[in-house]
XYZ file of C-alpha atoms in Angstrom:
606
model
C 8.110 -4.824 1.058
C 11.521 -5.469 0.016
C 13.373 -3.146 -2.366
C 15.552 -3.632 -5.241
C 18.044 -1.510 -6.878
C 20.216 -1.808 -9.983
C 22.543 0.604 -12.399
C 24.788 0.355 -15.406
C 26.143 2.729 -16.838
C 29.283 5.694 -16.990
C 28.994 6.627 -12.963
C 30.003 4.597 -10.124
C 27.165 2.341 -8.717
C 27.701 2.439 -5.202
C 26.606 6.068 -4.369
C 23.323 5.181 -6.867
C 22.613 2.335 -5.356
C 22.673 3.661 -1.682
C 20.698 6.256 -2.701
C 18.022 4.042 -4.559
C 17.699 2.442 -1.435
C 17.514 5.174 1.475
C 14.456 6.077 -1.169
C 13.025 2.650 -0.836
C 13.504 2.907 2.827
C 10.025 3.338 3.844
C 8.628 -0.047 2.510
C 10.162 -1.591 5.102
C 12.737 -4.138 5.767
C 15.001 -5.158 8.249
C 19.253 -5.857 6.690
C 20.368 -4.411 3.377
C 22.777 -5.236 0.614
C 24.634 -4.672 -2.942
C 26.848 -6.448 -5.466
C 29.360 -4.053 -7.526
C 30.699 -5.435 -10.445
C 34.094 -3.903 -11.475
C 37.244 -5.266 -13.066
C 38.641 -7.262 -10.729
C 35.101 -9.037 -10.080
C 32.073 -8.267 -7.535
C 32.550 -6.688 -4.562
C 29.701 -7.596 -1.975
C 28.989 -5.696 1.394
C 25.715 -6.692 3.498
C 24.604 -5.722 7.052
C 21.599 -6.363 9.600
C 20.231 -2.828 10.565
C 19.665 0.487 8.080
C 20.924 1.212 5.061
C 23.108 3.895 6.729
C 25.081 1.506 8.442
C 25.545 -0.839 5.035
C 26.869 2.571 3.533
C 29.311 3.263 6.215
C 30.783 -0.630 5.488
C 31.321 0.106 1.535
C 35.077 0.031 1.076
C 36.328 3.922 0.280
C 37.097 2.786 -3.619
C 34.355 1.107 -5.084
C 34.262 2.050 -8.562
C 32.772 -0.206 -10.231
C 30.061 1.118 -12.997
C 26.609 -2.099 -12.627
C 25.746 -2.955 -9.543
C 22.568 -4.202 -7.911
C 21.208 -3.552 -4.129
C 18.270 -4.559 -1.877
C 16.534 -4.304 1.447
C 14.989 -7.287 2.568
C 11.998 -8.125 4.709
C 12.833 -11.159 6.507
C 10.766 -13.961 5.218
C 12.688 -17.129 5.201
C 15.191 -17.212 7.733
C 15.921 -14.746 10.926
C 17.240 -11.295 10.067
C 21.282 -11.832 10.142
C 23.965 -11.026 7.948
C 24.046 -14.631 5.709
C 20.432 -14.143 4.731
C 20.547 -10.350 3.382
C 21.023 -9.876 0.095
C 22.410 -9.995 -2.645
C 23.135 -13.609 -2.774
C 25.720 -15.455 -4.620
C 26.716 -18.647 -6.295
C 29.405 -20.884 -5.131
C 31.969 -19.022 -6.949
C 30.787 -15.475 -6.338
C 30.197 -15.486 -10.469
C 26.946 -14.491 -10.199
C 24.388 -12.032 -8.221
C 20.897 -12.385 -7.426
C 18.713 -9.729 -5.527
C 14.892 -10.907 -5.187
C 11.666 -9.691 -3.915
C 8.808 -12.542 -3.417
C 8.845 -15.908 -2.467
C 9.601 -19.338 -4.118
C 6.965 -21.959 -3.329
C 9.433 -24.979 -3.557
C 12.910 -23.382 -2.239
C 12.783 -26.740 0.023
C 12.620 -28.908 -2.791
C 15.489 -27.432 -4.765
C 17.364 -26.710 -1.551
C 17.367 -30.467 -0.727
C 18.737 -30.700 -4.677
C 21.005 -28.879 -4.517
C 22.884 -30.155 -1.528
C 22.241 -33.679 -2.518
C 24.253 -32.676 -5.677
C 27.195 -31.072 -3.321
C 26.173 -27.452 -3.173
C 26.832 -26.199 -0.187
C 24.292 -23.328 0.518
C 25.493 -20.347 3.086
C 21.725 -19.228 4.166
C 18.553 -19.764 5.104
C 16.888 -18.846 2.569
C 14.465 -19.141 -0.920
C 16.595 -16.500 -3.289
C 19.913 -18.279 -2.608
C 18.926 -21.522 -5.017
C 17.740 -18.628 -7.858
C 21.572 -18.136 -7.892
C 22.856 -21.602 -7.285
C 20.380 -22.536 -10.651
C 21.803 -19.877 -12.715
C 25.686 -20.624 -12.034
C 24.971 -24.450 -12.774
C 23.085 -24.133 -15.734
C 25.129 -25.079 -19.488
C 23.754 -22.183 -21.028
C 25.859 -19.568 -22.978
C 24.199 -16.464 -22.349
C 23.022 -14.984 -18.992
C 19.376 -14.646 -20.498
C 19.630 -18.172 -21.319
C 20.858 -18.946 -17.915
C 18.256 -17.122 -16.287
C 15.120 -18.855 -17.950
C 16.828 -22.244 -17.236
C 16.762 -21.272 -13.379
C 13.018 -19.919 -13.894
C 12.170 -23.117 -15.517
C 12.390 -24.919 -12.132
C 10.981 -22.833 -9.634
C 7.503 -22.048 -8.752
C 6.136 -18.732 -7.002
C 6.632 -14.970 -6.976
C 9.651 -12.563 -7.979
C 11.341 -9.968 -9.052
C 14.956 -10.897 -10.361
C 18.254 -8.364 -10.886
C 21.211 -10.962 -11.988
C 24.886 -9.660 -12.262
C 27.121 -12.151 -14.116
C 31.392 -11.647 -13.990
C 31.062 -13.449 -17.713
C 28.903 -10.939 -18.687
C 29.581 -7.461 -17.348
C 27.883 -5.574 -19.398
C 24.199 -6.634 -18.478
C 21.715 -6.749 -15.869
C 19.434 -9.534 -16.526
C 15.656 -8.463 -14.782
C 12.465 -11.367 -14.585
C 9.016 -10.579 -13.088
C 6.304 -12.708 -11.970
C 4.006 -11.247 -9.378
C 6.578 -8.595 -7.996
C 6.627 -4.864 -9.252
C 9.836 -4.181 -11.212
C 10.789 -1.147 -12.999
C 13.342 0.138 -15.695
C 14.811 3.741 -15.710
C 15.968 5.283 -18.913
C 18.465 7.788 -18.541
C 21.508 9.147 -20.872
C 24.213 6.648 -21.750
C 23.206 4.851 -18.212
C 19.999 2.289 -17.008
C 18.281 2.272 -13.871
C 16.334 -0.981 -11.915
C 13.599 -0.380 -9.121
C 11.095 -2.178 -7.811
C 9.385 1.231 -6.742
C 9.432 4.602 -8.854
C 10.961 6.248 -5.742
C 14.054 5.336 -6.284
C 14.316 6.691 -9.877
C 13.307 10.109 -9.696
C 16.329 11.280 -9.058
C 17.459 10.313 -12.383
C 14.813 10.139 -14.921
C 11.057 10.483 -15.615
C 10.871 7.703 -18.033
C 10.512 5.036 -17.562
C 8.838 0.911 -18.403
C 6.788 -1.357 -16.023
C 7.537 -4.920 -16.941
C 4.664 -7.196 -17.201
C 4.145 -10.992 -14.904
C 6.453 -13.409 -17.341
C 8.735 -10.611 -18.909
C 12.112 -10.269 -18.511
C 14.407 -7.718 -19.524
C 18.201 -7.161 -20.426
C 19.680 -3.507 -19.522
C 22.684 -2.279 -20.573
C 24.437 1.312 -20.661
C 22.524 1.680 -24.507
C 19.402 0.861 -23.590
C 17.099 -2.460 -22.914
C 15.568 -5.022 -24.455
C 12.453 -6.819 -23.406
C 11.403 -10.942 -24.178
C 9.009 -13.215 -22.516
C 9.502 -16.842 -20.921
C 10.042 -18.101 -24.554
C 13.143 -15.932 -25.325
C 10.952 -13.996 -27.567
C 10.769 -10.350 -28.079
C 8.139 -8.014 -26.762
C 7.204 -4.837 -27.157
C 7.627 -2.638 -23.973
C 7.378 1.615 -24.864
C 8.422 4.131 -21.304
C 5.911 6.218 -19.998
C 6.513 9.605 -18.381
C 6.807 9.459 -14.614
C 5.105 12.892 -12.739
C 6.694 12.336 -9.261
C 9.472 14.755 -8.777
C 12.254 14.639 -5.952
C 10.973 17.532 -3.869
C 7.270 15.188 -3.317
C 9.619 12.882 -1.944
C 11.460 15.577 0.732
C 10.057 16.392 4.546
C 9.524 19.815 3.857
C 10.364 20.618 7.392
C 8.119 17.697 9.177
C 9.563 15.846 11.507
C 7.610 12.629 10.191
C 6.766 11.800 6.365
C 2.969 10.630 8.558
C 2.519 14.631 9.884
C 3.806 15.931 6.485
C 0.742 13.618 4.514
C -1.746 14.231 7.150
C -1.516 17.558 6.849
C -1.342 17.195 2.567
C -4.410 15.936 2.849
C -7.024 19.258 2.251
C -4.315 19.701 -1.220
C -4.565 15.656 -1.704
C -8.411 16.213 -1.838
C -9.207 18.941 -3.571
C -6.637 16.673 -6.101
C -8.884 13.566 -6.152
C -12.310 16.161 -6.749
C -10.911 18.350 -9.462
C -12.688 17.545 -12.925
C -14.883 15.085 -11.537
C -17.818 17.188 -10.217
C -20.889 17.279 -12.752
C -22.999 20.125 -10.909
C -25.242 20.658 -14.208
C -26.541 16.865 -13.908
C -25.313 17.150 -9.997
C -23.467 13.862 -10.847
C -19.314 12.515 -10.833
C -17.827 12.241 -13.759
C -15.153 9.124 -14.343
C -14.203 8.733 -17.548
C -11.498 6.522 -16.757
C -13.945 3.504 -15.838
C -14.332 2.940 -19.330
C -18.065 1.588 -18.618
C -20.972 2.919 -19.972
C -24.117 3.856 -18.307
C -25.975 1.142 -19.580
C -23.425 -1.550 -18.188
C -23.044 0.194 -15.318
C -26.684 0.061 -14.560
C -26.653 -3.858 -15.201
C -24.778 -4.591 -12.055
C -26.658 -6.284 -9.551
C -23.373 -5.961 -6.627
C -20.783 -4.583 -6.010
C -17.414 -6.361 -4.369
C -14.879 -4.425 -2.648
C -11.733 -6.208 -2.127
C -8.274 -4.446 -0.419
C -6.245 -4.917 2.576
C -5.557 -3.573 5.845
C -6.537 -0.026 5.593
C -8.037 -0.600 2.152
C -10.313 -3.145 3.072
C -11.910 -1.018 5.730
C -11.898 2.186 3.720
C -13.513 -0.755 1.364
C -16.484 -1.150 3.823
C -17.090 2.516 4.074
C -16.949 2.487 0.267
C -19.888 -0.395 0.077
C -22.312 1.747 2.786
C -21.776 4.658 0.704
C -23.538 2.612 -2.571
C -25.653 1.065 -0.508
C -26.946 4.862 0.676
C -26.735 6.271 -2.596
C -27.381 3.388 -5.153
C -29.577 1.671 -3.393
C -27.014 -1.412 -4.961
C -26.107 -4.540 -2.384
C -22.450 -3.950 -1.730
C -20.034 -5.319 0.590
C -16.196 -5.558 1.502
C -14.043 -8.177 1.771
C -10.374 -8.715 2.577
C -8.657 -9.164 -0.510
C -6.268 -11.677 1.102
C -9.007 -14.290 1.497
C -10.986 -13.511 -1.235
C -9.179 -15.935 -4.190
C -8.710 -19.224 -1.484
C -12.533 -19.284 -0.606
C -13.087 -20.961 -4.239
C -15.121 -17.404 -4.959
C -18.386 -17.729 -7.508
C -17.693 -14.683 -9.664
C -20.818 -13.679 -10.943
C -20.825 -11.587 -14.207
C -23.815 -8.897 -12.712
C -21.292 -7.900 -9.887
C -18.707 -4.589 -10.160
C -15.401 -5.730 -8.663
C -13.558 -2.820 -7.161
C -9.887 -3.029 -6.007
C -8.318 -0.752 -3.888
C -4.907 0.088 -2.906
C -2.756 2.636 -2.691
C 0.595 1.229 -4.527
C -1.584 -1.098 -6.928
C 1.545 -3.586 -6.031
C -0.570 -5.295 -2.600
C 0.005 -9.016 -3.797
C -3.005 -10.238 -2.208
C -5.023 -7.698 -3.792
C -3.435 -8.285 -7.319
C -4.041 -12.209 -7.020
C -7.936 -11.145 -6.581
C -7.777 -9.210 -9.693
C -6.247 -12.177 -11.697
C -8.668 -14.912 -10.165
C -11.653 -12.555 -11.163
C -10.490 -11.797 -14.349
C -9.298 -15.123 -14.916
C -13.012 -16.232 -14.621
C -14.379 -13.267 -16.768
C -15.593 -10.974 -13.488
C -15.672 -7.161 -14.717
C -12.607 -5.133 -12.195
C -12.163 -1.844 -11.662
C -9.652 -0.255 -9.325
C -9.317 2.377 -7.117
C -5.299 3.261 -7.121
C -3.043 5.735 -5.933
C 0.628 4.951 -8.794
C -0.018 5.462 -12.322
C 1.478 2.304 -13.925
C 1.173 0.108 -11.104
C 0.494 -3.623 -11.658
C -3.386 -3.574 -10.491
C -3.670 -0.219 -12.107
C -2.571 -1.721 -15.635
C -4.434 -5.362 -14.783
C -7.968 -4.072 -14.099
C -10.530 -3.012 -16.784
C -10.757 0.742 -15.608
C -10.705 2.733 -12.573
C -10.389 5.703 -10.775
C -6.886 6.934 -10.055
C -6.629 8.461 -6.302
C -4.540 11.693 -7.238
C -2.987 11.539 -3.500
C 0.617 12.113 -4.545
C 3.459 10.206 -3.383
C 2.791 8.443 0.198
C 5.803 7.392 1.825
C 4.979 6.523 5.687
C 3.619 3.208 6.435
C 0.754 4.797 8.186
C -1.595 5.560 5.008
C -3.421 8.954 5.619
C -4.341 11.046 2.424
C -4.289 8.128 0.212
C -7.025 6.690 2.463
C -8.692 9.755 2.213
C -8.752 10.019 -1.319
C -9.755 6.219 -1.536
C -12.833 7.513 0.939
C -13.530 10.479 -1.629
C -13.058 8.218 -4.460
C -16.029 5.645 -3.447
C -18.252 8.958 -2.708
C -17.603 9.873 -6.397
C -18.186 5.913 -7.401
C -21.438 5.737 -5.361
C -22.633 9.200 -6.244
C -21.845 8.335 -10.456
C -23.916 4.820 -9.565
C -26.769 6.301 -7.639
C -27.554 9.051 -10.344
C -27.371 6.274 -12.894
C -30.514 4.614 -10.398
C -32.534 6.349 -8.549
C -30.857 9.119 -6.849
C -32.933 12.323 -7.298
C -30.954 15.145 -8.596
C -31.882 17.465 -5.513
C -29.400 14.481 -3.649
C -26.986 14.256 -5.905
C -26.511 18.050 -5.617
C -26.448 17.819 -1.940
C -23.579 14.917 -1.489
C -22.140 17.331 -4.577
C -21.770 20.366 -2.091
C -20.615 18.149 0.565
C -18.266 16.864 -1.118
C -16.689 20.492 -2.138
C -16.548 21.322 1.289
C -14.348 18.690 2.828
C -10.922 20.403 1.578
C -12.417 22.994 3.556
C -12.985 21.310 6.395
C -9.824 18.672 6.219
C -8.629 21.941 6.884
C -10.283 23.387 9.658
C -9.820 20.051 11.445
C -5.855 20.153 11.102
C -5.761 23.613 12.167
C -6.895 22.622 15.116
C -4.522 19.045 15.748
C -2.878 20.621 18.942
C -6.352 20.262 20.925
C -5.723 16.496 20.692
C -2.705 16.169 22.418
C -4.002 16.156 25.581
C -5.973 13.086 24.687
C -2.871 11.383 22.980
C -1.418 11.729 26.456
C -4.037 9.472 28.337
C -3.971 6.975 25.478
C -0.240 6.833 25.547
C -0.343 4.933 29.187
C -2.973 2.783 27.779
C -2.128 -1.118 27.090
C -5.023 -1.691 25.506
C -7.786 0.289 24.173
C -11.597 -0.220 22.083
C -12.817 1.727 19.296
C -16.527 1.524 18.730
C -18.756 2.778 16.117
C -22.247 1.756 14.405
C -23.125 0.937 10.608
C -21.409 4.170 9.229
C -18.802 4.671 12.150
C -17.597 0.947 12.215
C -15.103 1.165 9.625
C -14.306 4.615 11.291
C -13.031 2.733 13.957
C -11.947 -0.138 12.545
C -9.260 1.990 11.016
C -8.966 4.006 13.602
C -7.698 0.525 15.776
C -5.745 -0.248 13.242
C -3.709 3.267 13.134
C -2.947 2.970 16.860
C -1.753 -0.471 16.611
C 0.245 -0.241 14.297
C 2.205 2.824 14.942
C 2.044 3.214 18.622
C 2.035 -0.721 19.395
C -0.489 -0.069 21.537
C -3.002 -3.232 21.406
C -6.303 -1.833 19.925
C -9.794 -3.420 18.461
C -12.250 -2.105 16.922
C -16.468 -3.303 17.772
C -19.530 -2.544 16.393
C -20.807 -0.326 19.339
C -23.950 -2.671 19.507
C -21.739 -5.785 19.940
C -20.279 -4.487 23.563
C -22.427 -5.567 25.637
C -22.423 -9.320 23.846
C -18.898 -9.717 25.317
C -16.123 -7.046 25.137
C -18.010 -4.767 27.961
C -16.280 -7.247 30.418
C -12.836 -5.400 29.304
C -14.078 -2.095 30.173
C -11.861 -0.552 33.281
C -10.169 2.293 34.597
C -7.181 1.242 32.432
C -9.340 0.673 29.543
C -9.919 3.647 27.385
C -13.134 3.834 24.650
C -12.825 6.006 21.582
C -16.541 6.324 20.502
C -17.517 7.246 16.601
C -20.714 9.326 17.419
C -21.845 11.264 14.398
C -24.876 13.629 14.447
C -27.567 10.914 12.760
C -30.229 8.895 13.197
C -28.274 6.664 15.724
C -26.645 9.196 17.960
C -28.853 8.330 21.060
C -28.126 4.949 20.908
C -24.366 5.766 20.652
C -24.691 8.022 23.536
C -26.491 5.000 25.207
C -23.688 2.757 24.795
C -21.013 5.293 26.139
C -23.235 5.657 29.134
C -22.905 1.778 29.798
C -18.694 2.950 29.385
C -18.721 5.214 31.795
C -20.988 3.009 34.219
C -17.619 0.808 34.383
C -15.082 3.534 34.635
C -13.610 3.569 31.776
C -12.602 6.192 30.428
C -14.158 7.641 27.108
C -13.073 9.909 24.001
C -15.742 10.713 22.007
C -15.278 11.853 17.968
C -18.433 13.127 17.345
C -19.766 16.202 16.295
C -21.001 19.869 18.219
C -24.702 19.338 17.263
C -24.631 15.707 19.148
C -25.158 17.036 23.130
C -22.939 14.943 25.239
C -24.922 16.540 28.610
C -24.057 15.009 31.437
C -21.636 12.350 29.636
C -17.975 12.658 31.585
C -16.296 11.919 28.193
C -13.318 13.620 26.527
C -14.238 15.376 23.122
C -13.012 15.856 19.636
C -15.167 18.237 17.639
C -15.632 17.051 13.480
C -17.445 19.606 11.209
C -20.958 18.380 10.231
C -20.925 17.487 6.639
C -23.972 15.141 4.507
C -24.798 11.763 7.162
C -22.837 10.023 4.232
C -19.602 11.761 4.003
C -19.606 12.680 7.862
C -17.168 9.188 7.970
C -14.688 10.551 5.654
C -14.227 13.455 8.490
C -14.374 11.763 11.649
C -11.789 9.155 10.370
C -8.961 12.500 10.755
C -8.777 12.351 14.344
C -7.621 8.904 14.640
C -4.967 9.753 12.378
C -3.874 12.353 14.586
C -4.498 10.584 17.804
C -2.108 7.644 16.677
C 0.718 9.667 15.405
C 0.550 11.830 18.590
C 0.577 8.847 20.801
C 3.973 7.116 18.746
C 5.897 10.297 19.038
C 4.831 10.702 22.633
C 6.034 7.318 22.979
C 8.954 7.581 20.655
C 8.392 5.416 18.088
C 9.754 5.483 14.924
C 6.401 6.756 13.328
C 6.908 6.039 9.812
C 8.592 2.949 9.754
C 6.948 0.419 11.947
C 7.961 -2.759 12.885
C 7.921 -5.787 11.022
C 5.409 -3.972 8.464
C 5.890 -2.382 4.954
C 4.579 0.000 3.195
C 4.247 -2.062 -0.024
C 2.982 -6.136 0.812
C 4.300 -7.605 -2.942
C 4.063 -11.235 -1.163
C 1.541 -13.140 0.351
């Protein structure tokens, strides 16, 4: 969600900072800000809008060398100018930019005015600052644990202090924060993306660490002042990953990354002698493996239904109980964590709060967690016992495509590793095998042919509402597919098990309510077909994702064509057209396609 920024060091932080935060851009947010420290004190500039209009405010000489920036994502207070950030003590000594939320900013609000501070905004990160100024402390480090002493909740600090120009004083405690090492100069981010630029090393603090950079390097220390031992890893993301490439959306660009993406996500794990995946990295042995009893999917959003897909796929192929749940309700429920379940969390930054909370409470009760993630070094990524990494390459439009389709490709690999563990035959585990090779393929044909569903995108676009329905394996298939067009296109959109129309929605159905149908060639097809005839019996229109084999006869129903692939993986494919049916709706409705409102790419808070 929100994005931080800091650098100290020989250059001039301003142009850095900017920079570091048109990267972050995409997570979402909605005013942006930055402190620059020089030697006539801190110069803060903060606007309401995009970071291109903060820039255009800078003053032309701004040449101070540590600085600190942020976008925010309005969560306490309305999005104006006195809430952005960076926020500042009474005396403008020191700097605070913050991503999270404090629990009991009311409490030390109502404090700090009772002790005569007068407090400028509305809202939680302004006390962090107020704390730090008041405290007796000598050093800034000092200062800052004093102030962490007394508040409760979630963050991810960058302090500036006029005492102490030569630092940048960094805390984490549920919010992603990372430091850049470059030459003679340090780097703060609370994504990767905006350190590529400038170095490929790099260190992930842990929850409780804080850090001190200066121009020589950094030092690491927990909430006891003492040291800890923190070594950089090598970053693989490079600046051109990050470019268009000549799309006109970052969505169209990964949608169409997607055959690449999951060729990426198959290579190395195929076992065709034993016709089995191989996934070394969930550091489980067959014989624990085969003493699960469940298996518990928790993510959110997108994740969570990719999630559901992931638990019918190891129900098919394991023959293991498995279900999905959102990962955001999962930890308040007072869950029984029982030690024959397989915990799986999926996401595609490994930063989702919600998602990492679930990891901690399961761990926390001595639940085995693996995770399905998309960034190397990511909190859930380093938190969970093993996992499968997603290979999807950076994903910067709020609109997940190929990470979701890795995640997809990622449980068939889980499911098919489990099921040839049980009792999946070898003849079947060479069959989903071959399917599986043949979805780059495929992912391919399919986007070759995106300019067929334009048309379609056209009728949707003067839609208000519309349903997406699918049964057992094309439920989640539509549940994301709901989702997509929601979210991009504003467009209000639900998703229904196609057997559950009749027991209500049907009395939507209309000549201004349009049906996209999930109708795979399987075992259900006629009843599909049967529920599209009850559709059409109303007026409404239909668009039916489905596949050549199923015959539509008589049906008056718009069609998108899906290659056949195995009954298991045929979900993975028909989930591509309502990718390409929601971005084609936005842009014909010009939305801004990869930036949403009020949503972000990253949720670090609850």
């Amino acid at each position: 969600m929100c994005g931080i920024v800091g650098y100290i060091g020989h250059q001039p932080a301003a142009p850095i900072l900017v920079e570091g935060l048109t990267r972050l851009e995409y997570r979402g947010y909605d005013s942006a800000g930055l402190a620059v420290l020089g030697s006539r004190g801190t110069t803060a500039v903060r606007r309401v809008g995009r970071v291109r209009e903060l820039q255009a405010a800078l003053p032309s000489r701004l040449t101070g060398k540590v600085g600190i920036g942020h976008t925010r994502w309005a969560t306490h207070g309305p999005a104006v100018e006195q809430n952005a950030h960076p926020h500042r003590s009474g005396d403008g000594r020191i700097s605070v930019v913050h991503n999270g939320i404090i629990d009991n900013a009311a409490t030390l609000r109502t404090q700090l005015a009772q002790d005569g501070v007068t407090l400028l905004s509305d809202t939680d990160t302004e006390v962090i600052a107020h704390l730090i100024a008041r405290s007796e402390a000598e050093t800034l480090e000092e200062a800052v644990l004093d102030a962490l002493s007394r508040i409760t909740g979630t963050y991810a600090l960058a302090v500036l202090d006029e005492r102490h120009p030569d630092r940048i004083v960094l805390a984490r405690s549920g919010s992603p924060l990372i430091i850049g090492i470059g030459d003679k100069e340090m780097l703060v981010a609370s994504d990767v993306a905006a350190l590529v630029r400038h170095t490929n090393q790099v260190v992930h603090l842990d929850d409780g660490e804080l850090a001190t950079v200066t121009p020589a390097g950094y030092r690491t220390f927990d909430r006891g002042n003492s040291p800890t031992t923190r070594e950089p890893v090598e970053i693989s993301v490079a600046a051109e990953d990050l470019e268009l490439s000549g799309y006109p959306h970052y969505m169209l660009k990964e949608i169409h990354e997607q055959p690449e993406a999951a060729a990426m996500v198959l290579r190395g794990r195929l076992d065709e002698r034993f016709a089995t995946a191989r996934l070394d990295g969930l550091g489980l042995e067959p014989r624990e493996l085969r003493g699960f009893r469940r298996v518990k999917i928790l993510g959110c959003g997108s994740a969570y239904y990719v999630g559901q897909l992931g638990a019918q796929l190891i129900e098919d192929l394991a023959r293991i109980p498995a279900d999905a749940e959102a990962a955001s309700e999962f930890r308040y429920r007072k869950p029984i964590i029982e030690p024959d379940t397989l915990y799986v969390a999926v996401s595609q930054s490994g930063e989702t709060a919600d998602t990492a909370f679930a990891v901690e409470e399961i761990k926390r009760k001595g639940g085995r967690v693996i995770g399905l993630v998309n960034v190397v070094g990511s909190t859930i990524a380093r938190t969970v016992d093993g996992g499968v990494y997603l290979h999807a390459g950076p994903e910067i439009s709020v609109a997940s495509t190929k990470a979701l389709t890795n995640m997809s490709l990622a449980f068939a690999l889980l499911a098919l590793h489990l099921g040839r563990l049980h009792d999946l035959s070898h003849a079947d585990g060479d069959r989903i095998l071959r399917g599986l090779q043949r979805i780059p393929e495929q992912l391919e044909e399919m986007l070759s042919r995106a300019a067929e569903i334009e048309p379609l995108a056209r009728e949707i676009a003067k839609a208000r509402s519309a349903f997406y329905i699918g049964r057992v394996h094309g439920y989640p298939v539509a549940r994301e597919g709901a989702q997509k067009l929601k979210e991009i296109s504003y467009i209000h959109a639900e998703a229904y098990p196609t057997s559950e129309l009749k027991h209500g929605p049907l009395a939507l159905i209309d000549e201004e309510m349009p049906t996209i149908a999930i109708i795979p060639d399987d075992e259900l097809a006629e009843r599909n077909l049967a529920a599209a005839e009850q559709v059409l019996a109303r007026r409404g229109p239909l668009v039916a994702i489905t596949h050549a084999s199923v015959g539509l006869g008589h049906l008056d129903a718009r069609t998108i064509l899906v290659p056949k692939n195995e009954p298991e993986l045929d979900p993975i494919l028909l989930t591509i057209p309502t990718q390409l049916l929601a971005y084609q709706v936005a842009v014909l409705l010009g939305h801004d396609v990869d930036k949403p409102r009020n949503l972000a790419k990253s949720v670090t808070v609850e």
